[in-house]
Amino acid sequence: SYGAFLDIGAQTDALLHVSRMSDDFVSNVEDIVKAGDTITVRIVSVDADKGQVAVTARSEEAEKAAEDRRAGGGGRRRDRPRRSGGDREAQKKTLVALSDKGYDSDKFVEGQVASVLDFGAFVRFDTSQLGEGLEGELDGLVHISALQATRTDSVSDVVSVGDTVQIRVKNLDVDGGKVALSMISKEDEPKPRERRPRGQQNQRWSPDEMGASDWADTMKDLEQPGFTNSPVLIERK
């Protein structure tokens, strides 16, 4: 889970994000809070237009340190993590090894945010957390849609460079050297939109709505009523 919603007596519940539950790293929300608990928090931000309230249980020092990271460019970087040639080669070998051994796409492991972009965040993680015999670090992309179960308007609202986060591996592209990550469970992943097969995108009605495709042949087998044309007299005045 990405956090907990709290009743603070306002018109809307407040969100206590998992990254703001403690000064220390939190891997499981229920290790810190459970439904019905009474806890002390501070309001961090209020968005009246969206009806959103963000709160924190971290110390002021921890919040200030996170804010300093953002001010230092955490939310402004527009490129991937910079890698040396040796690092690229090492990550390529690590990626191949992970692909060959396999991984549990449901398992969450710890990673650190290396770069923040408009469309997501790159997170570096140690593959040894995914199974025995694995070693080496990888950089993977958490797309903005996979940062939290609710809609995210800005990546930097959720993570900053240097943050420790919980991620899981979604997909690997060995040939492209890409790793897709997520910070939410499979159950909370947005459902993909249904796409019509190629050639049907511009059709107004789906095949199901049009009925059986052999309707014309079927009509031939049905007995059709007969019609006889007769002359019609029109009286003109």
CSV table of C-alpha atoms in Angstrom, one decimal:
chain,number,residue,atom,x,y,z
A,1,SER,CA,0.0,0.0,0.0
A,2,TYR,CA,1.1,3.6,-0.7
A,3,GLY,CA,-0.2,5.1,2.5
A,4,ALA,CA,-3.2,5.6,4.8
A,5,PHE,CA,-6.2,7.9,4.7
A,6,LEU,CA,-6.9,9.7,8.0
A,7,ASP,CA,-10.1,11.3,9.3
A,8,ILE,CA,-8.9,14.7,10.5
A,9,GLY,CA,-12.4,16.2,10.9
A,10,ALA,CA,-12.4,17.9,7.5
A,11,GLN,CA,-14.7,17.4,4.6
A,12,THR,CA,-12.1,15.1,3.0
A,13,ASP,CA,-9.8,12.5,4.4
A,14,ALA,CA,-6.1,13.3,4.6
A,15,LEU,CA,-3.4,11.2,2.9
A,16,LEU,CA,-0.4,10.1,5.0
A,17,HIS,CA,1.9,8.7,2.3
A,18,VAL,CA,4.1,5.8,3.2
A,19,SER,CA,7.3,7.9,2.7
A,20,ARG,CA,6.0,10.3,5.4
A,21,MET,CA,5.1,7.8,8.1
A,22,SER,CA,8.5,7.8,9.8
A,23,ASP,CA,11.9,9.3,9.6
A,24,ASP,CA,13.1,5.7,9.0
A,25,PHE,CA,12.3,3.6,5.9
A,26,VAL,CA,8.9,2.0,6.0
A,27,SER,CA,8.3,-1.2,4.0
A,28,ASN,CA,4.8,-2.0,5.3
A,29,VAL,CA,2.2,0.5,6.1
A,30,GLU,CA,0.6,-1.8,8.7
A,31,ASP,CA,3.8,-1.9,10.6
A,32,ILE,CA,3.2,1.7,11.5
A,33,VAL,CA,-0.6,2.3,11.5
A,34,LYS,CA,-3.8,0.2,11.4
A,35,ALA,CA,-7.4,1.1,10.9
A,36,GLY,CA,-8.8,2.7,14.1
A,37,ASP,CA,-5.4,3.9,15.4
A,38,THR,CA,-5.1,7.5,16.7
A,39,ILE,CA,-1.9,9.2,15.6
A,40,THR,CA,-0.4,12.6,15.6
A,41,VAL,CA,0.4,14.3,12.2
A,42,ARG,CA,1.1,17.7,10.8
A,43,ILE,CA,-0.6,19.2,7.7
A,44,VAL,CA,1.9,19.5,4.8
A,45,SER,CA,-0.3,20.9,2.0
A,46,VAL,CA,-3.9,21.5,1.1
A,47,ASP,CA,-5.3,21.6,-2.4
A,48,ALA,CA,-8.8,23.1,-2.1
A,49,ASP,CA,-9.6,22.8,-5.8
A,50,LYS,CA,-8.9,19.0,-5.8
A,51,GLY,CA,-10.1,18.4,-2.2
A,52,GLN,CA,-6.7,16.9,-1.2
A,53,VAL,CA,-4.9,17.2,2.1
A,54,ALA,CA,-1.4,15.8,2.7
A,55,VAL,CA,-0.1,15.1,6.2
A,56,THR,CA,3.1,13.8,7.7
A,57,ALA,CA,4.3,12.0,10.8
A,58,ARG,CA,7.9,12.7,10.1
A,59,SER,CA,10.0,15.2,12.1
A,60,GLU,CA,10.4,18.7,10.9
A,61,GLU,CA,14.1,17.9,10.2
A,62,ALA,CA,13.2,15.0,7.9
A,63,GLU,CA,10.7,17.0,6.0
A,64,LYS,CA,13.2,19.9,5.6
A,65,ALA,CA,15.8,17.5,4.3
A,66,ALA,CA,13.3,16.2,1.7
A,67,GLU,CA,12.4,19.7,0.8
A,68,ASP,CA,16.1,20.6,0.3
A,69,ARG,CA,16.5,17.7,-2.1
A,70,ARG,CA,13.6,19.0,-4.1
A,71,ALA,CA,15.0,22.5,-4.1
A,72,GLY,CA,18.3,21.1,-5.2
A,73,GLY,CA,16.8,20.0,-8.5
A,74,GLY,CA,15.1,16.7,-7.5
A,75,GLY,CA,11.9,17.7,-9.4
A,76,ARG,CA,13.6,19.4,-12.3
A,77,ARG,CA,15.9,16.8,-13.9
A,78,ARG,CA,14.8,15.9,-17.4
A,79,ASP,CA,17.3,13.1,-18.3
A,80,ARG,CA,18.0,9.6,-17.3
A,81,PRO,CA,20.5,8.7,-14.6
A,82,ARG,CA,23.9,9.3,-16.0
A,83,ARG,CA,25.9,6.1,-16.3
A,84,SER,CA,29.6,5.5,-17.1
A,85,GLY,CA,30.4,2.9,-19.8
A,86,GLY,CA,31.4,0.4,-17.1
A,87,ASP,CA,28.1,1.0,-15.3
A,88,ARG,CA,26.1,0.4,-18.5
A,89,GLU,CA,27.9,-2.9,-19.2
A,90,ALA,CA,27.4,-4.0,-15.6
A,91,GLN,CA,23.7,-3.2,-15.7
A,92,LYS,CA,23.3,-5.0,-19.0
A,93,LYS,CA,24.8,-8.2,-17.5
A,94,THR,CA,22.6,-7.8,-14.4
A,95,LEU,CA,19.5,-7.4,-16.6
A,96,VAL,CA,20.3,-10.6,-18.6
A,97,ALA,CA,20.9,-12.5,-15.4
A,98,LEU,CA,17.6,-11.4,-13.9
A,99,SER,CA,15.7,-12.2,-17.1
A,100,ASP,CA,17.3,-15.7,-17.2
A,101,LYS,CA,16.6,-16.5,-13.6
A,102,GLY,CA,13.1,-15.0,-13.5
A,103,TYR,CA,11.5,-12.9,-10.8
A,104,ASP,CA,8.3,-12.5,-8.7
A,105,SER,CA,6.4,-9.5,-10.2
A,106,ASP,CA,4.3,-9.3,-7.0
A,107,LYS,CA,7.3,-8.9,-4.7
A,108,PHE,CA,8.2,-5.4,-3.4
A,109,VAL,CA,11.8,-4.5,-2.8
A,110,GLU,CA,13.7,-1.4,-1.7
A,111,GLY,CA,15.1,1.1,-4.2
A,112,GLN,CA,16.3,4.7,-4.3
A,113,VAL,CA,15.0,7.4,-6.6
A,114,ALA,CA,17.9,8.4,-8.9
A,115,SER,CA,16.1,10.8,-11.2
A,116,VAL,CA,12.7,12.5,-11.6
A,117,LEU,CA,11.2,13.4,-14.9
A,118,ASP,CA,7.8,14.7,-16.1
A,119,PHE,CA,6.5,11.2,-17.0
A,120,GLY,CA,8.0,9.2,-14.1
A,121,ALA,CA,11.0,8.5,-11.9
A,122,PHE,CA,14.1,6.3,-12.3
A,123,VAL,CA,14.7,4.1,-9.3
A,124,ARG,CA,17.9,2.1,-8.7
A,125,PHE,CA,17.6,-1.2,-6.8
A,126,ASP,CA,19.8,-4.1,-5.8
A,127,THR,CA,18.6,-7.3,-7.6
A,128,SER,CA,19.9,-9.5,-4.8
A,129,GLN,CA,16.6,-8.7,-3.1
A,130,LEU,CA,14.8,-10.6,-5.8
A,131,GLY,CA,16.4,-14.0,-5.2
A,132,GLU,CA,19.4,-16.0,-4.4
A,133,GLY,CA,22.3,-16.0,-6.9
A,134,LEU,CA,21.4,-12.5,-8.2
A,135,GLU,CA,23.7,-9.5,-7.7
A,136,GLY,CA,24.2,-6.1,-9.2
A,137,GLU,CA,22.1,-2.9,-9.4
A,138,LEU,CA,19.6,-1.8,-12.0
A,139,ASP,CA,17.9,1.4,-12.9
A,140,GLY,CA,14.2,1.1,-13.8
A,141,LEU,CA,11.4,3.5,-14.7
A,142,VAL,CA,8.3,4.0,-12.5
A,143,HIS,CA,5.9,5.6,-14.9
A,144,ILE,CA,3.8,8.4,-13.4
A,145,SER,CA,0.7,6.1,-13.6
A,146,ALA,CA,2.5,3.6,-11.4
A,147,LEU,CA,3.5,5.9,-8.6
A,148,GLN,CA,0.3,5.6,-6.6
A,149,ALA,CA,-3.2,4.1,-7.0
A,150,THR,CA,-4.8,7.6,-7.2
A,151,ARG,CA,-4.2,10.1,-10.0
A,152,THR,CA,-0.8,11.8,-10.0
A,153,ASP,CA,-0.5,15.3,-11.5
A,154,SER,CA,3.2,15.8,-10.8
A,155,VAL,CA,5.9,13.2,-10.2
A,156,SER,CA,7.6,15.4,-7.7
A,157,ASP,CA,4.5,15.5,-5.5
A,158,VAL,CA,5.1,11.9,-4.7
A,159,VAL,CA,8.9,11.3,-4.9
A,160,SER,CA,12.1,13.2,-4.9
A,161,VAL,CA,15.7,12.3,-5.8
A,162,GLY,CA,17.3,10.4,-2.9
A,163,ASP,CA,14.0,9.0,-1.5
A,164,THR,CA,13.9,5.4,-0.5
A,165,VAL,CA,10.8,3.7,-2.0
A,166,GLN,CA,9.2,0.3,-2.4
A,167,ILE,CA,9.1,-1.0,-6.0
A,168,ARG,CA,8.3,-4.2,-7.8
A,169,VAL,CA,9.5,-5.3,-11.3
A,170,LYS,CA,6.7,-5.3,-13.9
A,171,ASN,CA,8.6,-6.1,-17.1
A,172,LEU,CA,12.0,-6.5,-18.5
A,173,ASP,CA,13.2,-5.5,-22.0
A,174,VAL,CA,16.6,-7.1,-22.4
A,175,ASP,CA,17.2,-6.0,-26.0
A,176,GLY,CA,16.2,-2.4,-25.2
A,177,GLY,CA,17.9,-2.4,-21.8
A,178,LYS,CA,14.8,-1.2,-20.1
A,179,VAL,CA,13.2,-2.2,-16.7
A,180,ALA,CA,9.6,-1.3,-16.0
A,181,LEU,CA,8.8,-0.8,-12.3
A,182,SER,CA,5.7,0.0,-10.2
A,183,MET,CA,5.1,1.4,-6.7
A,184,ILE,CA,1.6,-0.1,-6.5
A,185,SER,CA,0.3,-3.6,-6.4
A,186,LYS,CA,-1.1,-5.4,-9.4
A,187,GLU,CA,-4.6,-5.1,-8.0
A,188,ASP,CA,-4.3,-1.3,-8.0
A,189,GLU,CA,-2.8,-1.0,-11.4
A,190,PRO,CA,-5.0,0.8,-13.9
A,191,LYS,CA,-6.8,-1.5,-16.2
A,192,PRO,CA,-5.7,-1.2,-19.9
A,193,ARG,CA,-8.2,0.2,-22.3
A,194,GLU,CA,-9.8,-2.2,-24.6
A,195,ARG,CA,-8.7,-1.7,-28.2
A,196,ARG,CA,-10.6,-2.9,-31.3
A,197,PRO,CA,-8.7,-5.1,-33.7
A,198,ARG,CA,-6.9,-3.3,-36.6
A,199,GLY,CA,-9.3,-2.2,-39.2
A,200,GLN,CA,-12.3,-1.8,-36.8
A,201,GLN,CA,-11.1,1.5,-35.2
A,202,ASN,CA,-13.4,3.6,-37.5
A,203,GLN,CA,-16.4,1.3,-37.3
A,204,ARG,CA,-19.3,2.9,-35.6
A,205,TRP,CA,-20.8,-0.4,-34.4
A,206,SER,CA,-19.0,-3.4,-32.9
A,207,PRO,CA,-19.5,-6.9,-34.5
A,208,ASP,CA,-21.6,-7.9,-31.4
A,209,GLU,CA,-23.9,-4.9,-32.0
A,210,MET,CA,-24.2,-5.7,-35.7
A,211,GLY,CA,-25.4,-9.3,-34.9
A,212,ALA,CA,-24.2,-12.5,-36.6
A,213,SER,CA,-21.8,-12.0,-39.5
A,214,ASP,CA,-23.7,-14.5,-41.7
A,215,TRP,CA,-27.1,-12.8,-41.3
A,216,ALA,CA,-27.5,-12.4,-45.0
A,217,ASP,CA,-27.1,-16.1,-45.7
A,218,THR,CA,-29.4,-16.9,-42.8
A,219,MET,CA,-32.1,-14.8,-44.3
A,220,LYS,CA,-32.0,-16.8,-47.5
A,221,ASP,CA,-33.0,-20.0,-45.6
A,222,LEU,CA,-36.1,-18.3,-44.2
A,223,GLU,CA,-39.4,-18.4,-45.9
A,224,GLN,CA,-40.0,-14.9,-47.3
A,225,PRO,CA,-43.5,-13.4,-47.9
A,226,GLY,CA,-44.6,-13.0,-51.5
A,227,PHE,CA,-45.6,-9.7,-53.0
A,228,THR,CA,-47.7,-9.1,-56.2
A,229,ASN,CA,-47.7,-5.7,-57.9
A,230,SER,CA,-51.2,-4.5,-59.1
A,231,PRO,CA,-52.1,-1.5,-61.2
A,232,VAL,CA,-53.2,1.6,-59.3
A,233,LEU,CA,-55.8,3.9,-60.8
A,234,ILE,CA,-55.5,7.6,-60.0
A,235,GLU,CA,-58.5,9.8,-60.6
A,236,ARG,CA,-57.5,13.2,-61.8
A,237,LYS,CA,-59.9,16.1,-61.4
